[in-house]
């Protein structure tokens, strides 16, 4: 992500030891973090990890059992009305009126937030231009990508200082997802702080800093680059003609610590550095794999996530 | 104010764009009224009867004839022996059998007393009661005529008259009941469902996060349904007067005032339900089961409250519908005015106040 | 052996052509990735193949049966699973399996041993009496898939089976798919994860109701000179005229 022209020195959002239970389930435990002004902060993790609960606490919709949270200098419990004027929120479930047209939805939310479309048109122009041909269509009849764009417009209409986007790209195809992230980049350039959650690990790269969340806890908070740098073992991409057989054979090798399929190659780590890629090549040939391709690679966020999340706890 | 109007406009879009909402709001009340009016009515039309008449004199033939030509009954069979009575009733083609005593006319003229046995099919007690009343009325009418013409004063015994509902028309009874039910249904169910829908689709999250005041959200949800309920009220009244010939005998203005108050109470109940229900289905179940059933059975609409066990009578006092239905009966049927419904107005006002305070308190500024 | 055959399959809704003369064949045991942007017509096409929706024109055969005339027979020999349609939340794992076994008419005496085997393979034996709603999403999806192939269907249709699932469970899920394919079950799958497209034997990409590209991932990447399937997809899907439907 390009450097923002805004200095990242003011804390916009912070959480201190937040705990929250839902019935017997500990939805969040001991969450602490800070988000700086003008930053895109990603909360990355699978469904059920606690992302939505965290977003609801930060948007003043839910009370934490323990811990404090501040948004734009206001306490989420005591000053919730001040916070509500300053933030834009896009809940996880698609949240517009399906039986209202694009135009009617926008007008409605503009009025609810005491503004007009004209007043903040510059903020939504880039997105709205794409929606304009469908402005008299009912929101329910839009495609997934278009719905997300409309929801973003509605969340932006009152020129919020902080934008909370809860899984804006879930279920959206890769092209629309990419476009959506391009839009977020533009909003960041206008100085808006963005907190966004996603289950898609590849989107982590587009954030300034990310928090990896699993089972209600942050397992790491850092920039994507630092997280990747922190990957302990050398990582190899291995491919051959018969990928499924290759996977099984790699798993059977006792020097292999982990092996996961990653698209066109399997990502493999070894228990210690004494085992090299040449050794692996020999092993695979002994199993009848010729035409192998082994190369050392830089890990992706997904590699890091799997490495950090405790095995067996995969939920 | 702008927020408020924008919100109301949006609510009307929701209502007008969903066919089913429109059907429930506008067609259902009419259908219910017609159903209760015709299908569930205890009114009797064209019921068959049989006669066992051992005297066959002018009086018994006159009575039989009068029953036969009335719009309620027709003579299905003339029996020749008392044994046939049960048989013909079992056949199900007749609703009652008239059995005259022997020497009917003679007895009546000379002793001033003659006996008629009315044997009813009691499977449906409500209908049986109605038939009993009709038949008695017709016979009493005949007796009255005889007395008028008679030179000798016969012993006059029963003089029966039905107050307020001389023909025992059941529409008199069900119209106020259906009004009480429909208004409760439309207001409580539709408001609670429309709020629950916003919770389900997540739009409530956005509204809560917006600077809009909770009071404005609540009012904007209430206004459209208040308006539609008024339309319903007018349709029901028009249908009652022109289709079922139930007159508005009393003060129309008083009727409208108490109805508006009742609509308000129902809306407040809807709001209260929506503060508990997080999904449309729950809202529907609560308003359907927890509200409709008591309103139907305890409000006096179907069964008289006086006949209920004390416990249920107590429960009935808590139902706004009970008070409303009583007030409507007083005005529409008894033809009374404001003075007669002061108590009802008072109770409903108190309920409105309590409910709206409670639902405002319970309306959450957060999700839970 | 060909198990799915589509010949100029078309579906129109009024003036709108959702699926526009698509033709393809899928072989037995193949993992066939069915990709496309939101609204490109994937779901409509899949519904026609499953016998849930009638084609406006064109021919289709699934497991040897005509999709227009023999949809009831088709339903018996296919499995279906989607991200939304999962299992009955208020039944236990075991009860769910039993229910589906019953629906597909699996003989009573085979159900029990087969259920035990399934639970063991998934490592769920300890959870067999747990209510499904208490399971983590990834487990549900794995269980849901296992249930969809419990009656050994000829083909299993998977509609975005891994949405929102965590990375390691997503991979375990694909191993289940590989396993099914090795047993001869044909897998027809849609996904928005482009790395998953790489796991497929062949991939088709739908744009505006048509199939614009169809080949193995390796060949597609060569053809579009892109290092990843994501690149291939972006090139094709950006051409789409149809934005919303």
Tab-separated table of N, CA and C in Angstrom, chain A residues 91-147:
chain	number	residue	atom	x	y	z
A	91	UNK	N	-21.989	-3.499	8.153
A	91	UNK	CA	-22.059	-4.785	8.836
A	91	UNK	C	-21.811	-5.954	7.888
A	92	UNK	N	-21.551	-7.099	8.483
A	92	UNK	CA	-21.192	-8.272	7.701
A	92	UNK	C	-22.264	-8.720	6.739
A	93	UNK	N	-23.455	-8.932	7.283
A	93	UNK	CA	-24.532	-9.310	6.387
A	93	UNK	C	-24.830	-8.109	5.508
A	94	UNK	N	-25.117	-8.339	4.262
A	94	UNK	CA	-25.433	-7.229	3.381
A	94	UNK	C	-26.610	-6.457	3.946
A	95	UNK	N	-26.429	-5.167	4.142
A	95	UNK	CA	-27.357	-4.460	5.000
A	95	UNK	C	-28.026	-3.260	4.385
A	96	UNK	N	-28.514	-3.415	3.202
A	96	UNK	CA	-29.295	-2.310	2.664
A	96	UNK	C	-30.711	-2.804	2.494
A	97	UNK	N	-31.586	-1.868	2.153
A	97	UNK	CA	-32.977	-2.264	1.950
A	97	UNK	C	-33.120	-2.834	0.547
A	98	UNK	N	-33.382	-4.139	0.505
A	98	UNK	CA	-33.427	-4.838	-0.777
A	98	UNK	C	-34.569	-4.346	-1.659
A	99	UNK	N	-35.635	-3.853	-1.023
A	99	UNK	CA	-36.796	-3.449	-1.823
A	99	UNK	C	-36.771	-1.958	-2.150
A	100	UNK	N	-35.674	-1.305	-1.799
A	100	UNK	CA	-35.525	0.092	-2.210
A	100	UNK	C	-34.510	0.157	-3.342
A	101	UNK	N	-34.639	1.138	-4.218
A	101	UNK	CA	-33.697	1.239	-5.329
A	101	UNK	C	-32.365	1.780	-4.821
A	102	UNK	N	-31.368	1.715	-5.691
A	102	UNK	CA	-30.035	2.219	-5.370
A	102	UNK	C	-30.139	3.667	-4.897
A	103	UNK	N	-30.845	4.471	-5.704
A	103	UNK	CA	-30.996	5.891	-5.393
A	103	UNK	C	-31.719	6.093	-4.057
A	104	UNK	N	-32.794	5.347	-3.845
A	104	UNK	CA	-33.585	5.508	-2.615
A	104	UNK	C	-32.775	5.122	-1.377
A	105	UNK	N	-31.983	4.056	-1.509
A	105	UNK	CA	-31.127	3.656	-0.401
A	105	UNK	C	-30.150	4.771	-0.038
A	106	UNK	N	-29.503	5.301	-1.070
A	106	UNK	CA	-28.505	6.348	-0.825
A	106	UNK	C	-29.153	7.575	-0.195
A	107	UNK	N	-30.275	7.984	-0.765
A	107	UNK	CA	-30.988	9.152	-0.235
A	107	UNK	C	-31.359	8.932	1.222
A	108	UNK	N	-31.865	7.743	1.490
A	108	UNK	CA	-32.308	7.447	2.847
A	108	UNK	C	-31.157	7.551	3.838
A	109	UNK	N	-30.040	6.891	3.510
A	109	UNK	CA	-28.936	6.901	4.471
A	109	UNK	C	-28.316	8.293	4.590
A	110	UNK	N	-28.313	9.039	3.484
A	110	UNK	CA	-27.809	10.412	3.560
A	110	UNK	C	-28.661	11.197	4.559
A	111	UNK	N	-29.979	11.062	4.455
A	111	UNK	CA	-30.870	11.807	5.347
A	111	UNK	C	-30.719	11.359	6.799
A	112	UNK	N	-30.620	10.045	6.978
A	112	UNK	CA	-30.466	9.530	8.336
A	112	UNK	C	-29.222	10.117	9.001
A	113	UNK	N	-28.177	10.315	8.200
A	113	UNK	CA	-26.953	10.876	8.756
A	113	UNK	C	-26.896	12.398	8.602
A	114	UNK	N	-28.062	13.010	8.411
A	114	UNK	CA	-28.151	14.472	8.354
A	114	UNK	C	-27.307	15.103	7.267
A	115	UNK	N	-27.281	14.486	6.110
A	115	UNK	CA	-26.512	15.099	5.030
A	115	UNK	C	-27.247	14.845	3.714
A	116	UNK	N	-26.644	15.228	2.624
A	116	UNK	CA	-27.241	14.964	1.313
A	116	UNK	C	-26.185	14.325	0.431
A	117	UNK	N	-26.644	13.699	-0.647
A	117	UNK	CA	-25.700	13.059	-1.563
A	117	UNK	C	-24.770	14.121	-2.150
A	118	UNK	N	-25.339	15.298	-2.480
A	118	UNK	CA	-24.555	16.366	-3.124
A	118	UNK	C	-23.391	16.806	-2.233
A	119	UNK	N	-23.672	16.927	-0.933
A	119	UNK	CA	-22.689	17.472	-0.010
A	119	UNK	C	-21.376	16.689	-0.011
A	120	UNK	N	-21.468	15.378	-0.019
A	120	UNK	CA	-20.250	14.575	0.035
A	120	UNK	C	-20.030	13.764	-1.242
A	121	UNK	N	-20.543	14.302	-2.322
A	121	UNK	CA	-20.472	13.553	-3.576
A	121	UNK	C	-19.032	13.212	-3.956
A	122	UNK	N	-18.110	14.135	-3.641
A	122	UNK	CA	-16.720	13.896	-4.023
A	122	UNK	C	-16.169	12.604	-3.423
A	123	UNK	N	-16.695	12.246	-2.243
A	123	UNK	CA	-16.189	11.029	-1.576
A	123	UNK	C	-16.626	9.767	-2.299
A	124	UNK	N	-17.854	9.790	-2.773
A	124	UNK	CA	-18.399	8.553	-3.336
A	124	UNK	C	-18.378	8.549	-4.859
A	125	UNK	N	-17.898	9.650	-5.463
A	125	UNK	CA	-18.017	9.791	-6.919
A	125	UNK	C	-17.498	8.568	-7.676
A	126	UNK	N	-16.269	8.152	-7.351
A	126	UNK	CA	-15.655	7.052	-8.098
A	126	UNK	C	-16.505	5.796	-8.062
A	127	UNK	N	-17.097	5.545	-6.903
A	127	UNK	CA	-17.899	4.320	-6.768
A	127	UNK	C	-19.266	4.538	-7.388
A	128	UNK	N	-19.793	5.737	-7.155
A	128	UNK	CA	-21.165	5.980	-7.575
A	128	UNK	C	-21.299	5.967	-9.095
A	129	UNK	N	-20.240	6.407	-9.785
A	129	UNK	CA	-20.277	6.417	-11.245
A	129	UNK	C	-20.610	5.018	-11.777
A	130	UNK	N	-20.036	4.003	-11.115
A	130	UNK	CA	-20.297	2.634	-11.575
A	130	UNK	C	-21.724	2.181	-11.261
A	131	UNK	N	-22.307	2.796	-10.234
A	131	UNK	CA	-23.653	2.384	-9.836
A	131	UNK	C	-24.728	3.145	-10.611
A	132	UNK	N	-24.327	4.295	-11.124
A	132	UNK	CA	-25.315	5.186	-11.719
A	132	UNK	C	-26.225	4.526	-12.769
A	133	UNK	N	-25.669	3.687	-13.664
A	133	UNK	CA	-26.563	3.079	-14.658
A	133	UNK	C	-27.691	2.267	-14.026
A	134	UNK	N	-27.508	1.853	-12.780
A	134	UNK	CA	-28.532	0.995	-12.153
A	134	UNK	C	-29.295	1.726	-11.072
A	135	UNK	N	-29.273	3.065	-11.097
A	135	UNK	CA	-29.758	3.763	-9.910
A	135	UNK	C	-31.240	3.556	-9.632
A	136	UNK	N	-32.004	3.171	-10.654
A	136	UNK	CA	-33.424	2.941	-10.367
A	136	UNK	C	-33.723	1.456	-10.198
A	137	UNK	N	-32.654	0.660	-10.051
A	137	UNK	CA	-32.861	-0.767	-9.818
A	137	UNK	C	-32.932	-1.042	-8.318
A	138	UNK	N	-33.737	-2.015	-7.943
A	138	UNK	CA	-33.831	-2.355	-6.511
A	138	UNK	C	-32.518	-2.992	-6.055
A	139	UNK	N	-32.113	-2.682	-4.853
A	139	UNK	CA	-30.834	-3.187	-4.341
A	139	UNK	C	-30.795	-4.709	-4.371
A	140	UNK	N	-31.935	-5.360	-4.102
A	140	UNK	CA	-31.987	-6.816	-4.064
A	140	UNK	C	-31.645	-7.443	-5.402
A	141	UNK	N	-31.770	-6.676	-6.496
A	141	UNK	CA	-31.532	-7.243	-7.821
A	141	UNK	C	-30.120	-6.964	-8.317
A	142	UNK	N	-29.256	-6.434	-7.460
A	142	UNK	CA	-27.870	-6.168	-7.874
A	142	UNK	C	-27.014	-7.403	-7.661
A	143	UNK	N	-25.898	-7.481	-8.404
A	143	UNK	CA	-24.969	-8.588	-8.183
A	143	UNK	C	-24.182	-8.320	-6.902
A	144	UNK	N	-23.536	-9.369	-6.403
A	144	UNK	CA	-22.801	-9.258	-5.141
A	144	UNK	C	-21.831	-8.082	-5.114
A	145	UNK	N	-21.059	-7.930	-6.186
A	145	UNK	CA	-20.056	-6.877	-6.236
A	145	UNK	C	-20.703	-5.496	-6.170
A	146	UNK	N	-21.801	-5.354	-6.917
A	146	UNK	CA	-22.505	-4.069	-6.951
A	146	UNK	C	-23.113	-3.739	-5.583
A	147	UNK	N	-23.643	-4.757	-4.931
A	147	UNK	CA	-24.224	-4.534	-3.605
A	147	UNK	C	-23.169	-3.994	-2.652
